[in-house]
Each structure stands twice: as structure tokens, then as C-alpha cells.
Amino acid sequence: MLVWTRTGKAIVWTAFAVVFGLLVLLPFLVVIAAAFAGSWNGVLPSDPTGEHLRQALSGDELASLSVSLQTAFMGGLLAVVFGTWGAMAAHGSRFARAADAMHHLPIAVPSVVVGLGLLVAFSRQPVLLNGTKWIVVIAHLVLMVAFSYGTVAAALQRVDPSYAEVAASLGASPARVLWRVRLPMLLPAISSAAGLSVALSMGEVGATIMVYPASWRTLPVSIFALTDRGQAFVAAAEAVVLLATTVVLVLILDRLRGRAVER
């Protein structure tokens, strides 16, 4: 076939590089350029400055980064706990398909719908969470649990159940089988789910913007607000901070996942 010839491979790689460059790489480069631009009146930015980045790392903007990190770890890691629990409970059960549907429902609808639902549900007694940070954490938990559930459920399909069966036949209690056999075998998948959940939580804005209180504003919401006020350069600097922070978190969690695989 033509695609396997040297010329065909060159054409395919060139096409891929053009599409990747225009759709993925170029937007990132534009944001980075805007973050350090003093003005942008022509084709290229001019008057480079670090003032926008300084603003992005000070005051309320730095507080927003802290809020995003706290929300990502609380919401994302809680999603891993509930997603793992749900996947293990549904595995091999006659209710597995129903569990799949329920866990994936939040990502099957727009995130603003999830935010609106939480706002309506928790704006009155007996559970009044509107105006607190916990409604934001719950919004992230609801949205991220599907990814955790899917990752662990897929791993369960590949795990050999005979190890748990042998441990049980040797007299190990169900709790001991869970903690010493089943969970350690799922640790790489759980680590991957944690990395994915935290990374997605760092960038979530649709549901968050519906429920966040003024005292708990995440960095993506701050970026949206700055853009809405016409402060595009500062918003770009905050986007660079968000991108860099997320990459560092993913690398750290990936390293932990690597250690889990080695074990």
C-alpha cells in the first residue's frame, strides 16, 4: 500500500504535523506569547514583559491557584475512592450495566446541567451547601467519578480472579483479600485514575462557574472572569500557570503510578 512506502509515510507524517501544529500546538504558543506580551497590535506580540505573570502569581490570582489545587485533590481523590468502590461492587454483578450507566451519566450531559442540579439540590435545608466550598468539591467529585470508575472497571476485566480465590481458600477473610490481594493488583489503575481525575479537575469550569462562592474561586473561573473583563493578557498568564501546574501534577502522579507498577 502507498501509505507504507517512504513517500507515503512522509505524506502522512507531514499531514499529521500540520494538523497537530495548527489545532494543538499553535493555540498553546499563542497563549504563552500573550502571557508575556505588553501589547499585541500586529501579527506578532510586542513589548515583552513579565508583569502579567507576576500578577497571575500574586494576590487573589494566587489564591485561586491554591483553591484549584485543594479542589482537585479533594474532589479528584474522592472520585477515585467512590469510582473504585463502585467498579469493584459492580464487577460481575447483574447490575453492572446499570452501574455503568449511572456512573457515566454526569459526563453524558453538559457540565452546566450538573452544576445547576447541585445548586438546586443543595440550596435549602436539610443539606445547605450553597455558598460553601463543599458544593464545588461535590461538583468535581460528580464529574470525575465516571473517569475513575471507567479506568478501574477496565482494569478489573484484565485481573485474574484466581489470586483472590486462592487467598480466600487458604482462610483469608474478605477484608484481608481486599486489602492484600485485590487492591494491590488494581493499584496501577487506581493511580492512573487519580492522575486523570486531578488533571481534569484542575481545568473544570462548566459546573464550577454555576456553584462557586466568591470565597472559593478556582483558577479556570478566574481566567474566565478576566477574559470577560477584557484582561486577556493576564488571563493568558494565568492559563500558563494552570498549564504548568497541571503538567507538574500529572508528572508526579505518573511517577507514583510507575512505582505502583513496579511493585
mmCIF file with all atom_site columns, C-alpha atoms in Angstrom, residues 10-142:
data_model
loop_
_atom_site.group_PDB
_atom_site.id
_atom_site.type_symbol
_atom_site.label_atom_id
_atom_site.label_alt_id
_atom_site.label_comp_id
_atom_site.label_asym_id
_atom_site.label_entity_id
_atom_site.label_seq_id
_atom_site.pdbx_PDB_ins_code
_atom_site.Cartn_x
_atom_site.Cartn_y
_atom_site.Cartn_z
_atom_site.occupancy
_atom_site.B_iso_or_equiv
_atom_site.pdbx_formal_charge
_atom_site.auth_seq_id
_atom_site.auth_comp_id
_atom_site.auth_asym_id
_atom_site.auth_atom_id
_atom_site.pdbx_PDB_model_num
ATOM 1   C CA . ALA A 1 10  ? 6.387   11.209 4.651  1.00 0.00 ? 10  ALA A CA 1
ATOM 2   C CA . ILE A 1 11  ? 2.991   12.451 3.437  1.00 0.00 ? 11  ILE A CA 1
ATOM 3   C CA . VAL A 1 12  ? 1.191   11.005 6.468  1.00 0.00 ? 12  VAL A CA 1
ATOM 4   C CA . TRP A 1 13  ? 3.671   12.484 8.945  1.00 0.00 ? 13  TRP A CA 1
ATOM 5   C CA . THR A 1 14  ? 3.617   15.851 7.195  1.00 0.00 ? 14  THR A CA 1
ATOM 6   C CA . ALA A 1 15  ? -0.190  15.937 7.278  1.00 0.00 ? 15  ALA A CA 1
ATOM 7   C CA . PHE A 1 16  ? -0.152  14.953 10.950 1.00 0.00 ? 16  PHE A CA 1
ATOM 8   C CA . ALA A 1 17  ? 2.414   17.644 11.779 1.00 0.00 ? 17  ALA A CA 1
ATOM 9   C CA . VAL A 1 18  ? 0.359   20.320 10.011 1.00 0.00 ? 18  VAL A CA 1
ATOM 10  C CA . VAL A 1 19  ? -2.903  19.327 11.716 1.00 0.00 ? 19  VAL A CA 1
ATOM 11  C CA . PHE A 1 20  ? -1.249  18.919 15.123 1.00 0.00 ? 20  PHE A CA 1
ATOM 12  C CA . GLY A 1 21  ? 0.588   22.204 14.775 1.00 0.00 ? 21  GLY A CA 1
ATOM 13  C CA . LEU A 1 22  ? -2.478  24.207 13.755 1.00 0.00 ? 22  LEU A CA 1
ATOM 14  C CA . LEU A 1 23  ? -5.046  22.646 16.090 1.00 0.00 ? 23  LEU A CA 1
ATOM 15  C CA . VAL A 1 24  ? -2.981  21.789 19.181 1.00 0.00 ? 24  VAL A CA 1
ATOM 16  C CA . LEU A 1 25  ? 0.436   23.427 19.278 1.00 0.00 ? 25  LEU A CA 1
ATOM 17  C CA . LEU A 1 26  ? -0.381  26.849 17.804 1.00 0.00 ? 26  LEU A CA 1
ATOM 18  C CA . PRO A 1 27  ? -3.105  27.752 20.366 1.00 0.00 ? 27  PRO A CA 1
ATOM 19  C CA . PHE A 1 28  ? -0.700  26.928 23.213 1.00 0.00 ? 28  PHE A CA 1
ATOM 20  C CA . LEU A 1 29  ? 2.039   29.042 21.642 1.00 0.00 ? 29  LEU A CA 1
ATOM 21  C CA . VAL A 1 30  ? -0.375  31.959 21.195 1.00 0.00 ? 30  VAL A CA 1
ATOM 22  C CA . VAL A 1 31  ? -1.430  31.788 24.845 1.00 0.00 ? 31  VAL A CA 1
ATOM 23  C CA . ILE A 1 32  ? 2.192   31.680 26.005 1.00 0.00 ? 32  ILE A CA 1
ATOM 24  C CA . ALA A 1 33  ? 3.078   34.611 23.740 1.00 0.00 ? 33  ALA A CA 1
ATOM 25  C CA . ALA A 1 34  ? 0.116   36.617 25.069 1.00 0.00 ? 34  ALA A CA 1
ATOM 26  C CA . ALA A 1 35  ? 1.174   35.919 28.651 1.00 0.00 ? 35  ALA A CA 1
ATOM 27  C CA . PHE A 1 36  ? 4.445   37.783 28.074 1.00 0.00 ? 36  PHE A CA 1
ATOM 28  C CA . ALA A 1 37  ? 3.168   40.435 25.659 1.00 0.00 ? 37  ALA A CA 1
ATOM 29  C CA . GLY A 1 38  ? 2.988   44.077 26.654 1.00 0.00 ? 38  GLY A CA 1
ATOM 30  C CA . SER A 1 39  ? 0.861   44.801 23.580 1.00 0.00 ? 39  SER A CA 1
ATOM 31  C CA . TRP A 1 40  ? -0.363  42.965 20.506 1.00 0.00 ? 40  TRP A CA 1
ATOM 32  C CA . ASN A 1 41  ? -1.355  45.300 17.697 1.00 0.00 ? 41  ASN A CA 1
ATOM 33  C CA . GLY A 1 42  ? 0.125   43.448 14.744 1.00 0.00 ? 42  GLY A CA 1
ATOM 34  C CA . VAL A 1 43  ? 0.736   39.909 13.613 1.00 0.00 ? 43  VAL A CA 1
ATOM 35  C CA . LEU A 1 44  ? 3.185   39.274 16.455 1.00 0.00 ? 44  LEU A CA 1
ATOM 36  C CA . PRO A 1 45  ? 3.184   40.494 20.079 1.00 0.00 ? 45  PRO A CA 1
ATOM 37  C CA . SER A 1 46  ? 5.486   43.308 21.146 1.00 0.00 ? 46  SER A CA 1
ATOM 38  C CA . ASP A 1 47  ? 6.920   44.931 24.294 1.00 0.00 ? 47  ASP A CA 1
ATOM 39  C CA . PRO A 1 48  ? 7.622   41.664 26.179 1.00 0.00 ? 48  PRO A CA 1
ATOM 40  C CA . THR A 1 49  ? 7.031   41.842 29.921 1.00 0.00 ? 49  THR A CA 1
ATOM 41  C CA . GLY A 1 50  ? 6.763   39.575 32.935 1.00 0.00 ? 50  GLY A CA 1
ATOM 42  C CA . GLU A 1 51  ? 4.218   41.800 34.698 1.00 0.00 ? 51  GLU A CA 1
ATOM 43  C CA . HIS A 1 52  ? 1.247   39.652 33.693 1.00 0.00 ? 52  HIS A CA 1
ATOM 44  C CA . LEU A 1 53  ? 2.877   36.552 35.119 1.00 0.00 ? 53  LEU A CA 1
ATOM 45  C CA . ARG A 1 54  ? 3.684   38.436 38.318 1.00 0.00 ? 54  ARG A CA 1
ATOM 46  C CA . GLN A 1 55  ? 0.021   39.395 38.643 1.00 0.00 ? 55  GLN A CA 1
ATOM 47  C CA . ALA A 1 56  ? -1.006  35.788 37.997 1.00 0.00 ? 56  ALA A CA 1
ATOM 48  C CA . LEU A 1 57  ? 1.177   34.651 40.899 1.00 0.00 ? 57  LEU A CA 1
ATOM 49  C CA . SER A 1 58  ? 0.060   37.209 43.458 1.00 0.00 ? 58  SER A CA 1
ATOM 50  C CA . GLY A 1 59  ? -2.987  38.254 45.438 1.00 0.00 ? 59  GLY A CA 1
ATOM 51  C CA . ASP A 1 60  ? -6.378  36.823 44.545 1.00 0.00 ? 60  ASP A CA 1
ATOM 52  C CA . GLU A 1 61  ? -4.991  35.061 41.481 1.00 0.00 ? 61  GLU A CA 1
ATOM 53  C CA . LEU A 1 62  ? -2.528  33.052 43.560 1.00 0.00 ? 62  LEU A CA 1
ATOM 54  C CA . ALA A 1 63  ? -5.365  32.270 45.961 1.00 0.00 ? 63  ALA A CA 1
ATOM 55  C CA . SER A 1 64  ? -7.343  30.899 43.018 1.00 0.00 ? 64  SER A CA 1
ATOM 56  C CA . LEU A 1 65  ? -4.471  28.554 42.192 1.00 0.00 ? 65  LEU A CA 1
ATOM 57  C CA . SER A 1 66  ? -4.489  27.313 45.786 1.00 0.00 ? 66  SER A CA 1
ATOM 58  C CA . VAL A 1 67  ? -8.256  26.772 45.594 1.00 0.00 ? 67  VAL A CA 1
ATOM 59  C CA . SER A 1 68  ? -7.873  24.800 42.362 1.00 0.00 ? 68  SER A CA 1
ATOM 60  C CA . LEU A 1 69  ? -5.219  22.567 43.899 1.00 0.00 ? 69  LEU A CA 1
ATOM 61  C CA . GLN A 1 70  ? -7.296  21.903 47.016 1.00 0.00 ? 70  GLN A CA 1
ATOM 62  C CA . THR A 1 71  ? -10.432 21.235 44.976 1.00 0.00 ? 71  THR A CA 1
ATOM 63  C CA . ALA A 1 72  ? -8.593  18.933 42.585 1.00 0.00 ? 72  ALA A CA 1
ATOM 64  C CA . PHE A 1 73  ? -7.136  16.845 45.385 1.00 0.00 ? 73  PHE A CA 1
ATOM 65  C CA . MET A 1 74  ? -10.333 16.684 47.432 1.00 0.00 ? 74  MET A CA 1
ATOM 66  C CA . GLY A 1 75  ? -12.766 16.206 44.553 1.00 0.00 ? 75  GLY A CA 1
ATOM 67  C CA . GLY A 1 76  ? -10.456 14.169 42.334 1.00 0.00 ? 76  GLY A CA 1
ATOM 68  C CA . LEU A 1 77  ? -9.228  11.806 45.012 1.00 0.00 ? 77  LEU A CA 1
ATOM 69  C CA . LEU A 1 78  ? -12.720 11.338 46.455 1.00 0.00 ? 78  LEU A CA 1
ATOM 70  C CA . ALA A 1 79  ? -13.803 10.462 42.915 1.00 0.00 ? 79  ALA A CA 1
ATOM 71  C CA . VAL A 1 80  ? -11.092 7.787  42.873 1.00 0.00 ? 80  VAL A CA 1
ATOM 72  C CA . VAL A 1 81  ? -12.398 6.330  46.141 1.00 0.00 ? 81  VAL A CA 1
ATOM 73  C CA . PHE A 1 82  ? -16.028 6.253  45.011 1.00 0.00 ? 82  PHE A CA 1
ATOM 74  C CA . GLY A 1 83  ? -15.163 5.178  41.463 1.00 0.00 ? 83  GLY A CA 1
ATOM 75  C CA . THR A 1 84  ? -13.010 2.287  42.688 1.00 0.00 ? 84  THR A CA 1
ATOM 76  C CA . TRP A 1 85  ? -15.655 1.245  45.169 1.00 0.00 ? 85  TRP A CA 1
ATOM 77  C CA . GLY A 1 86  ? -18.363 1.362  42.509 1.00 0.00 ? 86  GLY A CA 1
ATOM 78  C CA . ALA A 1 87  ? -16.314 -0.562 39.943 1.00 0.00 ? 87  ALA A CA 1
ATOM 79  C CA . MET A 1 88  ? -15.446 -3.327 42.397 1.00 0.00 ? 88  MET A CA 1
ATOM 80  C CA . ALA A 1 89  ? -19.016 -3.579 43.648 1.00 0.00 ? 89  ALA A CA 1
ATOM 81  C CA . ALA A 1 90  ? -20.451 -3.755 40.115 1.00 0.00 ? 90  ALA A CA 1
ATOM 82  C CA . HIS A 1 91  ? -17.860 -6.172 38.707 1.00 0.00 ? 91  HIS A CA 1
ATOM 83  C CA . GLY A 1 92  ? -19.505 -9.492 37.899 1.00 0.00 ? 92  GLY A CA 1
ATOM 84  C CA . SER A 1 93  ? -22.859 -8.293 39.205 1.00 0.00 ? 93  SER A CA 1
ATOM 85  C CA . ARG A 1 94  ? -26.130 -8.470 37.288 1.00 0.00 ? 94  ARG A CA 1
ATOM 86  C CA . PHE A 1 95  ? -26.407 -4.732 37.910 1.00 0.00 ? 95  PHE A CA 1
ATOM 87  C CA . ALA A 1 96  ? -23.137 -3.970 36.131 1.00 0.00 ? 96  ALA A CA 1
ATOM 88  C CA . ARG A 1 97  ? -24.761 -2.286 33.123 1.00 0.00 ? 97  ARG A CA 1
ATOM 89  C CA . ALA A 1 98  ? -26.993 -0.155 35.329 1.00 0.00 ? 98  ALA A CA 1
ATOM 90  C CA . ALA A 1 99  ? -23.947 0.852  37.409 1.00 0.00 ? 99  ALA A CA 1
ATOM 91  C CA . ASP A 1 100 ? -22.063 1.772  34.216 1.00 0.00 ? 100 ASP A CA 1
ATOM 92  C CA . ALA A 1 101 ? -24.944 3.971  33.088 1.00 0.00 ? 101 ALA A CA 1
ATOM 93  C CA . MET A 1 102 ? -25.314 5.719  36.448 1.00 0.00 ? 102 MET A CA 1
ATOM 94  C CA . HIS A 1 103 ? -21.598 6.413  36.820 1.00 0.00 ? 103 HIS A CA 1
ATOM 95  C CA . HIS A 1 104 ? -21.303 7.810  33.280 1.00 0.00 ? 104 HIS A CA 1
ATOM 96  C CA . LEU A 1 105 ? -24.499 9.864  33.376 1.00 0.00 ? 105 LEU A CA 1
ATOM 97  C CA . PRO A 1 106 ? -22.815 13.062 34.685 1.00 0.00 ? 106 PRO A CA 1
ATOM 98  C CA . ILE A 1 107 ? -20.495 13.230 31.652 1.00 0.00 ? 107 ILE A CA 1
ATOM 99  C CA . ALA A 1 108 ? -23.301 12.404 29.245 1.00 0.00 ? 108 ALA A CA 1
ATOM 100 C CA . VAL A 1 109 ? -24.935 15.781 29.934 1.00 0.00 ? 109 VAL A CA 1
ATOM 101 C CA . PRO A 1 110 ? -23.418 19.296 29.811 1.00 0.00 ? 110 PRO A CA 1
ATOM 102 C CA . SER A 1 111 ? -21.474 20.118 32.962 1.00 0.00 ? 111 SER A CA 1
ATOM 103 C CA . VAL A 1 112 ? -23.555 23.265 33.497 1.00 0.00 ? 112 VAL A CA 1
ATOM 104 C CA . VAL A 1 113 ? -26.573 20.981 33.919 1.00 0.00 ? 113 VAL A CA 1
ATOM 105 C CA . VAL A 1 114 ? -24.726 19.134 36.678 1.00 0.00 ? 114 VAL A CA 1
ATOM 106 C CA . GLY A 1 115 ? -23.873 22.455 38.316 1.00 0.00 ? 115 GLY A CA 1
ATOM 107 C CA . LEU A 1 116 ? -27.456 23.675 38.118 1.00 0.00 ? 116 LEU A CA 1
ATOM 108 C CA . GLY A 1 117 ? -28.741 20.411 39.573 1.00 0.00 ? 117 GLY A CA 1
ATOM 109 C CA . LEU A 1 118 ? -26.363 20.674 42.532 1.00 0.00 ? 118 LEU A CA 1
ATOM 110 C CA . LEU A 1 119 ? -27.274 24.324 43.031 1.00 0.00 ? 119 LEU A CA 1
ATOM 111 C CA . VAL A 1 120 ? -30.975 23.482 43.222 1.00 0.00 ? 120 VAL A CA 1
ATOM 112 C CA . ALA A 1 121 ? -30.441 20.385 45.369 1.00 0.00 ? 121 ALA A CA 1
ATOM 113 C CA . PHE A 1 122 ? -28.186 21.969 47.985 1.00 0.00 ? 122 PHE A CA 1
ATOM 114 C CA . SER A 1 123 ? -29.635 25.475 48.318 1.00 0.00 ? 123 SER A CA 1
ATOM 115 C CA . ARG A 1 124 ? -32.059 24.650 51.105 1.00 0.00 ? 124 ARG A CA 1
ATOM 116 C CA . GLN A 1 125 ? -32.342 22.570 54.238 1.00 0.00 ? 125 GLN A CA 1
ATOM 117 C CA . PRO A 1 126 ? -31.753 19.850 55.309 1.00 0.00 ? 126 PRO A CA 1
ATOM 118 C CA . VAL A 1 127 ? -28.492 19.920 53.311 1.00 0.00 ? 127 VAL A CA 1
ATOM 119 C CA . LEU A 1 128 ? -27.499 23.527 52.706 1.00 0.00 ? 128 LEU A CA 1
ATOM 120 C CA . LEU A 1 129 ? -24.171 23.678 50.895 1.00 0.00 ? 129 LEU A CA 1
ATOM 121 C CA . ASN A 1 130 ? -24.744 26.617 48.565 1.00 0.00 ? 130 ASN A CA 1
ATOM 122 C CA . GLY A 1 131 ? -22.187 29.325 49.359 1.00 0.00 ? 131 GLY A CA 1
ATOM 123 C CA . THR A 1 132 ? -19.611 26.850 50.723 1.00 0.00 ? 132 THR A CA 1
ATOM 124 C CA . LYS A 1 133 ? -16.569 25.220 49.175 1.00 0.00 ? 133 LYS A CA 1
ATOM 125 C CA . TRP A 1 134 ? -18.120 21.799 49.583 1.00 0.00 ? 134 TRP A CA 1
ATOM 126 C CA . ILE A 1 135 ? -20.601 22.288 46.769 1.00 0.00 ? 135 ILE A CA 1
ATOM 127 C CA . VAL A 1 136 ? -17.646 22.928 44.433 1.00 0.00 ? 136 VAL A CA 1
ATOM 128 C CA . VAL A 1 137 ? -15.858 19.813 45.692 1.00 0.00 ? 137 VAL A CA 1
ATOM 129 C CA . ILE A 1 138 ? -19.019 17.746 45.177 1.00 0.00 ? 138 ILE A CA 1
ATOM 130 C CA . ALA A 1 139 ? -19.414 19.117 41.644 1.00 0.00 ? 139 ALA A CA 1
ATOM 131 C CA . HIS A 1 140 ? -15.888 17.959 40.801 1.00 0.00 ? 140 HIS A CA 1
ATOM 132 C CA . LEU A 1 141 ? -16.495 14.620 42.511 1.00 0.00 ? 141 LEU A CA 1
ATOM 133 C CA . VAL A 1 142 ? -19.659 14.011 40.479 1.00 0.00 ? 142 VAL A CA 1
#
